[in-house]
PDB file of N, CA, C and O in Angstrom:
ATOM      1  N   UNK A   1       7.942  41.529  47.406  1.00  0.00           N
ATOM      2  CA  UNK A   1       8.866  42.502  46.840  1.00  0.00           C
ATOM      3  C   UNK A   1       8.069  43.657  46.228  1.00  0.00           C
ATOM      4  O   UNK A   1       7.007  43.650  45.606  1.00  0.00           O
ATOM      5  N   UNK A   2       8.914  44.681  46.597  1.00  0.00           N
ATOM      6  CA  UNK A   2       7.967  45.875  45.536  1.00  0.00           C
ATOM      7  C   UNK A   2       8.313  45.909  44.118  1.00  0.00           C
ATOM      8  O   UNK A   2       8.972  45.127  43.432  1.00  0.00           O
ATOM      9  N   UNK A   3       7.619  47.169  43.797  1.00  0.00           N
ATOM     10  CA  UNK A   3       7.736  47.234  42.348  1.00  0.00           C
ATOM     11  C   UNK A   3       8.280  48.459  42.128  1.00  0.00           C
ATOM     12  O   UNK A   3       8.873  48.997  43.063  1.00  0.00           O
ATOM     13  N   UNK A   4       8.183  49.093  40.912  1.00  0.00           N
ATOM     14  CA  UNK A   4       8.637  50.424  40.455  1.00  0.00           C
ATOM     15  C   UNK A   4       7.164  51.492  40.775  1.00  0.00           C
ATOM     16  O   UNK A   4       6.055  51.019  40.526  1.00  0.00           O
ATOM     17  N   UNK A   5       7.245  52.435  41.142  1.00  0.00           N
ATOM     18  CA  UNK A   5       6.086  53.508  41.515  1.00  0.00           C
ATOM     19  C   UNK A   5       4.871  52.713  42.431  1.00  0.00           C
ATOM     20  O   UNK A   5       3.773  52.500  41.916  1.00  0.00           O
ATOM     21  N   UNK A   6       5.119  52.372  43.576  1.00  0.00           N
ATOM     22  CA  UNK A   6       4.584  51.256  44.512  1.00  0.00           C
ATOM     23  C   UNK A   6       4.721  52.440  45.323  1.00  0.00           C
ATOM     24  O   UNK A   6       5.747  53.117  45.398  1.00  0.00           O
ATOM     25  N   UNK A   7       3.702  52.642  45.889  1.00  0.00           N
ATOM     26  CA  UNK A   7       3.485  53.433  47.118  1.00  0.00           C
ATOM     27  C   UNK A   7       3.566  52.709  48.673  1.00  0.00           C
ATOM     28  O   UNK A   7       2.971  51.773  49.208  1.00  0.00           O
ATOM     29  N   UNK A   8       4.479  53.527  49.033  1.00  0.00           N
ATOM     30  CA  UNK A   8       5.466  52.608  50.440  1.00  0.00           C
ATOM     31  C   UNK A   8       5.095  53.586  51.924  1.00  0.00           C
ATOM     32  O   UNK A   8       4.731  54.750  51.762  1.00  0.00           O
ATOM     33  N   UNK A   9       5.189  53.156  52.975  1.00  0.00           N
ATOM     34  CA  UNK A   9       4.845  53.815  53.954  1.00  0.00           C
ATOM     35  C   UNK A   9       5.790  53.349  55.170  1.00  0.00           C
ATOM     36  O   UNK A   9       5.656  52.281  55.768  1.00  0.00           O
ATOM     37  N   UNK A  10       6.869  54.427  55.467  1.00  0.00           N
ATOM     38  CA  UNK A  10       7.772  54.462  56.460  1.00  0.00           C
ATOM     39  C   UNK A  10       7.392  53.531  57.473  1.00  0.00           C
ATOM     40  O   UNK A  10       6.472  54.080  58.080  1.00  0.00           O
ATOM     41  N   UNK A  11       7.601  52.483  57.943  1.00  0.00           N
ATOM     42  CA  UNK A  11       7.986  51.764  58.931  1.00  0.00           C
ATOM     43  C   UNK A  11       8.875  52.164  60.233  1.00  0.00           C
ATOM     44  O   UNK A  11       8.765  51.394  61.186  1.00  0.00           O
ATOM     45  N   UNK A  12       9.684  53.205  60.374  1.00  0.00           N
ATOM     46  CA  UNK A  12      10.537  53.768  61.451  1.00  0.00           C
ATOM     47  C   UNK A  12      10.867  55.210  60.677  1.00  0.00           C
ATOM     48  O   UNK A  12      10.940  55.383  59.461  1.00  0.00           O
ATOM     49  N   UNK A  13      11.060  56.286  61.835  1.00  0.00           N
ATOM     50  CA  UNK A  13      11.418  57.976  60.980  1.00  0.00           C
ATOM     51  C   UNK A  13      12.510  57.308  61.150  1.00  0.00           C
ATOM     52  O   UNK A  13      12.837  56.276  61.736  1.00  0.00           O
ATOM     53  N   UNK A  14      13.402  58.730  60.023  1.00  0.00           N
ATOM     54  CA  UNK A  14      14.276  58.733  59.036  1.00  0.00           C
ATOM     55  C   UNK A  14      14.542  60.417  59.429  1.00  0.00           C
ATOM     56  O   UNK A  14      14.344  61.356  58.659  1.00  0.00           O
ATOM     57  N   UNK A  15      15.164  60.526  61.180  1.00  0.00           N
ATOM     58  CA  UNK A  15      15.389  61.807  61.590  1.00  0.00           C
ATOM     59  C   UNK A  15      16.214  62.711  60.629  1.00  0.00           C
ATOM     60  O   UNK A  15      16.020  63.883  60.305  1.00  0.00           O
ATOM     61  N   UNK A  16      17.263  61.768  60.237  1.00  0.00           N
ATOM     62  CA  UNK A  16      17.990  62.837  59.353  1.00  0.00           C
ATOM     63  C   UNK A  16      17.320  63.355  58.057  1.00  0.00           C
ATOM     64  O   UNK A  16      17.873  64.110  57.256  1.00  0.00           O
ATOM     65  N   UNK A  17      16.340  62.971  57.968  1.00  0.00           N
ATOM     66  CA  UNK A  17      15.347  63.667  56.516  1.00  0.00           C
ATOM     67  C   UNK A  17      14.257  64.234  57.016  1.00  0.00           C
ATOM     68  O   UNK A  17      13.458  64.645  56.175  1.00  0.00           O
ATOM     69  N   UNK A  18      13.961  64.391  58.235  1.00  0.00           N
ATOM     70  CA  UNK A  18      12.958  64.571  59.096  1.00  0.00           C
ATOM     71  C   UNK A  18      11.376  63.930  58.307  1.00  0.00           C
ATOM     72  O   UNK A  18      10.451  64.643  57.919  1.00  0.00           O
ATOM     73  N   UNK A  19      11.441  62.409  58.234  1.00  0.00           N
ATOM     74  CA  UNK A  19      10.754  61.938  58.062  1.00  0.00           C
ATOM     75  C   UNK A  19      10.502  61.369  59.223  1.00  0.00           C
ATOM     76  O   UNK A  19      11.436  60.931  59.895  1.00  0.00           O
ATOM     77  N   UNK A  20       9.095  61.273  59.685  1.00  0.00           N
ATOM     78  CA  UNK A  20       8.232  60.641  60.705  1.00  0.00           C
ATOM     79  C   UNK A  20       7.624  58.850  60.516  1.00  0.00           C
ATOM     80  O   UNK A  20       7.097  58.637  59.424  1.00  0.00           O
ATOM     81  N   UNK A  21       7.671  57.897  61.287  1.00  0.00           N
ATOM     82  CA  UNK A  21       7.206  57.339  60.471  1.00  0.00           C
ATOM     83  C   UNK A  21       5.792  57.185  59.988  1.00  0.00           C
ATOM     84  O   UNK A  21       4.871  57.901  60.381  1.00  0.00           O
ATOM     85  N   UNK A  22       5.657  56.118  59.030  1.00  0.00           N
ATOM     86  CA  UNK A  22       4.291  56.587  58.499  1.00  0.00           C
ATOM     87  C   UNK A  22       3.982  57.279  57.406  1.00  0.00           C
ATOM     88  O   UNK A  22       2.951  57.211  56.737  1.00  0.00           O
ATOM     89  N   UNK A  23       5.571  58.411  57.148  1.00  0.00           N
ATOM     90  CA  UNK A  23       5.577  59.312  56.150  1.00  0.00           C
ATOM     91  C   UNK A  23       5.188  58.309  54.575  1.00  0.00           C
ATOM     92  O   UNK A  23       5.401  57.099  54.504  1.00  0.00           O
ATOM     93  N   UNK A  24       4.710  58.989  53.656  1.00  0.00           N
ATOM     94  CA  UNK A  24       4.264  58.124  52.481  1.00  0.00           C
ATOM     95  C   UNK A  24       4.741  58.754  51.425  1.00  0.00           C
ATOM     96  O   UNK A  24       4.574  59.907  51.026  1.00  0.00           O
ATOM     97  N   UNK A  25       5.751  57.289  50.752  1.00  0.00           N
ATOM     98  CA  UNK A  25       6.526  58.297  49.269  1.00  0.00           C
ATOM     99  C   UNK A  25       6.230  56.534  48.361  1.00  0.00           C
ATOM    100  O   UNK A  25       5.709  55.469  48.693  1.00  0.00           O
ATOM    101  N   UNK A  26       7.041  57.174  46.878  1.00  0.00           N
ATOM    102  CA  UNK A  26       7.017  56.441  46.374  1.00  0.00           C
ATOM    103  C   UNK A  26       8.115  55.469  45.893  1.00  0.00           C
ATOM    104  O   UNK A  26       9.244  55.958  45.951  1.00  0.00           O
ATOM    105  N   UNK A  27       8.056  54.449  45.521  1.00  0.00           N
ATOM    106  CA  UNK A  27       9.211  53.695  44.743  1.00  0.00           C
ATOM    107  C   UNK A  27       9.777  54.447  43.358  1.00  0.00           C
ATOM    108  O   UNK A  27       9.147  54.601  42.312  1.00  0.00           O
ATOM    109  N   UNK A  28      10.733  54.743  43.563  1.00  0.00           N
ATOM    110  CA  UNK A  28      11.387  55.144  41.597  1.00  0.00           C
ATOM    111  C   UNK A  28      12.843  54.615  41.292  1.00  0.00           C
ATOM    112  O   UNK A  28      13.509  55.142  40.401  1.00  0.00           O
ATOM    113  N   UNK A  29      13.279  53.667  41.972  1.00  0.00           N
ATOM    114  CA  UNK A  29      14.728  52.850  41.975  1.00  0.00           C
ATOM    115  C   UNK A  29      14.349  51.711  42.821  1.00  0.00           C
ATOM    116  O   UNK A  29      13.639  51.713  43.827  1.00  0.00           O
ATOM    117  N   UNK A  30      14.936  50.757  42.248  1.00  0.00           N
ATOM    118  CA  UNK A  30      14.761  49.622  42.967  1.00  0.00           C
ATOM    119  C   UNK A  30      16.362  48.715  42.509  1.00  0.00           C
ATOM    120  O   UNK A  30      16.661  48.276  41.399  1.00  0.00           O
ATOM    121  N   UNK A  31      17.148  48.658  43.757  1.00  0.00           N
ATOM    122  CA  UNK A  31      18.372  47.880  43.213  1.00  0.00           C
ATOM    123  C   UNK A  31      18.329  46.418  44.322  1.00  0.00           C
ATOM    124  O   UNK A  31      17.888  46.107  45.428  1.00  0.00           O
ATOM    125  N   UNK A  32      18.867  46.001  43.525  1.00  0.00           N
ATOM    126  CA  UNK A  32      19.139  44.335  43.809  1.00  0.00           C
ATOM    127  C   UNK A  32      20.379  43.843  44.483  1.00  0.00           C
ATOM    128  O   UNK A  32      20.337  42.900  45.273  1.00  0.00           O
ATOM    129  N   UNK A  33      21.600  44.542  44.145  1.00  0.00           N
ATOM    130  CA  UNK A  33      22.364  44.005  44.375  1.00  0.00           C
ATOM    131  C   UNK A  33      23.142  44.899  45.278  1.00  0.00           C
ATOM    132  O   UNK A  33      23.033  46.099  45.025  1.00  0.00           O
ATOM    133  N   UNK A  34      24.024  44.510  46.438  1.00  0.00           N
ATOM    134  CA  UNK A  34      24.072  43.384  46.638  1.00  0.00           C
ATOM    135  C   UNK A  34      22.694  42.659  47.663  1.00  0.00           C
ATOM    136  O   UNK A  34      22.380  41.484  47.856  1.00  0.00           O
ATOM    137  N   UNK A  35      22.216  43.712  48.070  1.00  0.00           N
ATOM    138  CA  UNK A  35      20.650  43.133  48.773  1.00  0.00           C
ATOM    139  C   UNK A  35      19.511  44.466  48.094  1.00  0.00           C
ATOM    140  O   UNK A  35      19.641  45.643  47.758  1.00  0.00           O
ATOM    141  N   UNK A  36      18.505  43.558  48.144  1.00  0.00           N
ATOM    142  CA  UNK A  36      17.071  44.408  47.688  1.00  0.00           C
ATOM    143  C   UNK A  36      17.056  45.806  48.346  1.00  0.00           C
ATOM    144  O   UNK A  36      16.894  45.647  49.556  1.00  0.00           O
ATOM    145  N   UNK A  37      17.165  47.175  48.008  1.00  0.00           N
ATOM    146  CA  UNK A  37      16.408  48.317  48.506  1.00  0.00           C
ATOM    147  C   UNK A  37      15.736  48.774  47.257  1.00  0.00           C
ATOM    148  O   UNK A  37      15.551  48.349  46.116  1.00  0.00           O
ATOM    149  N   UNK A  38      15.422  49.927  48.041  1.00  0.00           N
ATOM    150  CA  UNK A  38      14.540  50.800  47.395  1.00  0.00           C
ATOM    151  C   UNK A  38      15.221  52.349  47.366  1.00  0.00           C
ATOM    152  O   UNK A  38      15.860  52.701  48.357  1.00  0.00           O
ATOM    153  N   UNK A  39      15.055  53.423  46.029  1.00  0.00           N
ATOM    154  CA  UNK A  39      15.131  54.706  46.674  1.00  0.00           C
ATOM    155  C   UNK A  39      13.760  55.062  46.280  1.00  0.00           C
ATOM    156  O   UNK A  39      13.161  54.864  45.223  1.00  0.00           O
ATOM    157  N   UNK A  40      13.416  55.611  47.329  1.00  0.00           N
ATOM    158  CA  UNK A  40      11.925  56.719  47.538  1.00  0.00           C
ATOM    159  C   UNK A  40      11.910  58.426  47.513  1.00  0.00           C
ATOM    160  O   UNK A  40      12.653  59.247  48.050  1.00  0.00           O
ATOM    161  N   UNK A  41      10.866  58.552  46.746  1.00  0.00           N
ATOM    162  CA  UNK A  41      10.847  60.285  47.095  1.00  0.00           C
ATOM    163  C   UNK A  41       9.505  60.561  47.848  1.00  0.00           C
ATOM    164  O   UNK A  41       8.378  60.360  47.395  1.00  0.00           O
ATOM    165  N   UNK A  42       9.787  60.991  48.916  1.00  0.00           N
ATOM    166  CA  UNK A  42       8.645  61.510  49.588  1.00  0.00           C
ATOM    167  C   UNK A  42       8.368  63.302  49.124  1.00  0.00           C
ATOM    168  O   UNK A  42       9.341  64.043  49.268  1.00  0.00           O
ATOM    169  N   UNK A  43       7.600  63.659  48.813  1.00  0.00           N
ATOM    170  CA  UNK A  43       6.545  64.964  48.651  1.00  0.00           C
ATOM    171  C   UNK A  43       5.983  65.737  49.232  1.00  0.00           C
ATOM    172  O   UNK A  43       5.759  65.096  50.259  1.00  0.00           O
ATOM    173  N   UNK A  44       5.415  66.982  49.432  1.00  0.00           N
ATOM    174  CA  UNK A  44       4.581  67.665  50.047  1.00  0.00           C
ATOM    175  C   UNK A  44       3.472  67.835  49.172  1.00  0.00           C
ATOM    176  O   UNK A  44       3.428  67.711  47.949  1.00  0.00           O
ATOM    177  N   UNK A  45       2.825  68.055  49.767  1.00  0.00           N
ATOM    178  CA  UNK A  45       0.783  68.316  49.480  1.00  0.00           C
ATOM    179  C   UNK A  45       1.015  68.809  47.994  1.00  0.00           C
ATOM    180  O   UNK A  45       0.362  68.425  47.025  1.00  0.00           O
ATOM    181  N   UNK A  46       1.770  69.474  47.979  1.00  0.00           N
ATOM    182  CA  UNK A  46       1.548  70.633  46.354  1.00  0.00           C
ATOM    183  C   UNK A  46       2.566  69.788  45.388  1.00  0.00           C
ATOM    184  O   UNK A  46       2.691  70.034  44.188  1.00  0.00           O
ATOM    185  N   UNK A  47       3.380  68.603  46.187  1.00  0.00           N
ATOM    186  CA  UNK A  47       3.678  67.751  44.721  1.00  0.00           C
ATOM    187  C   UNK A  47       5.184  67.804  44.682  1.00  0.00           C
ATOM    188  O   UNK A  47       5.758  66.915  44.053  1.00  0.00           O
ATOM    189  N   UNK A  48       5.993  68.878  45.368  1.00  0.00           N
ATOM    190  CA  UNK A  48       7.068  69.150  45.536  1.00  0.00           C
ATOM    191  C   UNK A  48       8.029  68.294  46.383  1.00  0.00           C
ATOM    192  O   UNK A  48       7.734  68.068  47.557  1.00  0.00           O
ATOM    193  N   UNK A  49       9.217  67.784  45.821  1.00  0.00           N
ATOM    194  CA  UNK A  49      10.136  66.662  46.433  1.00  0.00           C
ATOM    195  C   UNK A  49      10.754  67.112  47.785  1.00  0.00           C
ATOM    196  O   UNK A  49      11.663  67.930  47.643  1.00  0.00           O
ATOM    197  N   UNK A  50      10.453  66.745  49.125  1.00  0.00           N
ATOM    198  CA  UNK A  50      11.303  67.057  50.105  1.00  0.00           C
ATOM    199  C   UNK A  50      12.155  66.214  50.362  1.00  0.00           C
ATOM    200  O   UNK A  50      13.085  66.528  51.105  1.00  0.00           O
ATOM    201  N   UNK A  51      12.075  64.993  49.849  1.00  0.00           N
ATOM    202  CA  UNK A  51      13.495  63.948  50.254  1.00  0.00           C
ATOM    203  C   UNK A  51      13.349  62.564  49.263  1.00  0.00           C
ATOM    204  O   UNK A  51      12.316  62.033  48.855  1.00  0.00           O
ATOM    205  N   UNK A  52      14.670  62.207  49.048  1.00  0.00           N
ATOM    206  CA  UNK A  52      14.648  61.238  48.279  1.00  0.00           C
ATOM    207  C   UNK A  52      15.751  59.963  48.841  1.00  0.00           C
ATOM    208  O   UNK A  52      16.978  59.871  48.805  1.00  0.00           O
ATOM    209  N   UNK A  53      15.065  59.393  49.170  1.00  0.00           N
ATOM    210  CA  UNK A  53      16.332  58.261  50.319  1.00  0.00           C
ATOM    211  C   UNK A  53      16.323  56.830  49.412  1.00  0.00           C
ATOM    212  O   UNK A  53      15.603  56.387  48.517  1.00  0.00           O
ATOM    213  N   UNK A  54      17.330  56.428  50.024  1.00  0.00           N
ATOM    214  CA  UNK A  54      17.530  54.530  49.581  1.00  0.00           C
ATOM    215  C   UNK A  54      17.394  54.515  51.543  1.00  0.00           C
ATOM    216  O   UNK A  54      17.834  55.115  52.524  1.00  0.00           O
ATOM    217  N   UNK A  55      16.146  52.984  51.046  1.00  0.00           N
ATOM    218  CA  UNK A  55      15.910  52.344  51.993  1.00  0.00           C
ATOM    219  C   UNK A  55      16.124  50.886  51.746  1.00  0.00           C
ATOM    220  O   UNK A  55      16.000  50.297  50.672  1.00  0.00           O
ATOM    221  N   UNK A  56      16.501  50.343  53.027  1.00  0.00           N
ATOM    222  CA  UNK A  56      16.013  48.671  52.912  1.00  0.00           C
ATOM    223  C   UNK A  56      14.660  48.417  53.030  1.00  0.00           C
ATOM    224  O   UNK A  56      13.770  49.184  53.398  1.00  0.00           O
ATOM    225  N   UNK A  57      14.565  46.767  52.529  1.00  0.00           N
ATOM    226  CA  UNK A  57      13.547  46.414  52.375  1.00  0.00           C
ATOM    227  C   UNK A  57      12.461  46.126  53.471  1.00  0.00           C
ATOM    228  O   UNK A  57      11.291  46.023  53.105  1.00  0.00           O
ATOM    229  N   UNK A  58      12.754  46.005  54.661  1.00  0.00           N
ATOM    230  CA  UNK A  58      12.794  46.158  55.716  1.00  0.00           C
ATOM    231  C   UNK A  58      11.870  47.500  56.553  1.00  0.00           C
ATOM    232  O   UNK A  58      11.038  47.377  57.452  1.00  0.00           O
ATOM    233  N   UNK A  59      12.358  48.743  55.899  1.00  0.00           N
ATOM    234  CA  UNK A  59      12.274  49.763  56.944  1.00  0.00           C
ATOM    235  C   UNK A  59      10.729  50.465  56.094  1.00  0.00           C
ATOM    236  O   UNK A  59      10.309  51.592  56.356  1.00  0.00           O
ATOM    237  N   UNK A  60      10.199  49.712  55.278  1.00  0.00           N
ATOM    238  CA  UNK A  60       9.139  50.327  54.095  1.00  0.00           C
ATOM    239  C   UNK A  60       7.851  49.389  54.111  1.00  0.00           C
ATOM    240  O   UNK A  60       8.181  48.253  54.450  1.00  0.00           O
ATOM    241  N   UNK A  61       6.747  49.483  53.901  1.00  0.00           N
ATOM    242  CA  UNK A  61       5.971  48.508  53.812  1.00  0.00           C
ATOM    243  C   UNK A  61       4.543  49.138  53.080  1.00  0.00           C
ATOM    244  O   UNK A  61       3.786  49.992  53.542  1.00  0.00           O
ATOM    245  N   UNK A  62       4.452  48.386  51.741  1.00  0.00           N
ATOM    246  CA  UNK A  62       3.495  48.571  50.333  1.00  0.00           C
ATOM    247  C   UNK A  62       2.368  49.084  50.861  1.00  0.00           C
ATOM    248  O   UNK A  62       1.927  48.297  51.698  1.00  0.00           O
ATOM    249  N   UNK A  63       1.716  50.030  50.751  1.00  0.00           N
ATOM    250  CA  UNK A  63       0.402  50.629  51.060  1.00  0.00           C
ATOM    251  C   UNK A  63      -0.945  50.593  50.160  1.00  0.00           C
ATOM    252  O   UNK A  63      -1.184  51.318  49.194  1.00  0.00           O
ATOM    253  N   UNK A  64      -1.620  49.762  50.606  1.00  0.00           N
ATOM    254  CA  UNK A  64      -2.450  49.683  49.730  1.00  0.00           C
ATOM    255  C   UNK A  64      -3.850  50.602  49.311  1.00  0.00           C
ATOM    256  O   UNK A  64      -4.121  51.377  50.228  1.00  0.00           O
ATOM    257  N   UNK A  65      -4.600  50.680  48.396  1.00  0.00           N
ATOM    258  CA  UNK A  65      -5.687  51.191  48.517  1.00  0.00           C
ATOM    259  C   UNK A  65      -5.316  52.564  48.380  1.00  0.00           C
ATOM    260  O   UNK A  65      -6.174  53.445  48.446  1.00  0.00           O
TER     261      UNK A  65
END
């Protein structure tokens, strides 16, 4: 399971956000019920929010290092 500010890395794009996969955001919501997701904000280089999605647990996977 993740955590809160867990750096996650797209598993499948997310055309309608024009996320690629692979794209790399972070954890800042994490709900439980009624199944585990996540919402993520992915960024650009200078720090600025281009998208902020709820994902399943599923479509994300913890990046380490």
């Amino acid at each position: 399971m993740l955590e809160l500010y867990d750096v996650v890395e797209l598993r499948e794009a997310i055309p309608g956000e024009q996320l690629p996969a692979g794209a790399v955001g972070t954890v800042v919501h994490i709900f439980n019920d009624p199944s585990t997701a996540y919402e993520v904000e992915f960024a650009d280089a200078d720090g600025r929010t281009i998208a902020m999605v709820t994902l399943r647990a599923e479509q994300v996977v913890r990046r380490d290092g």
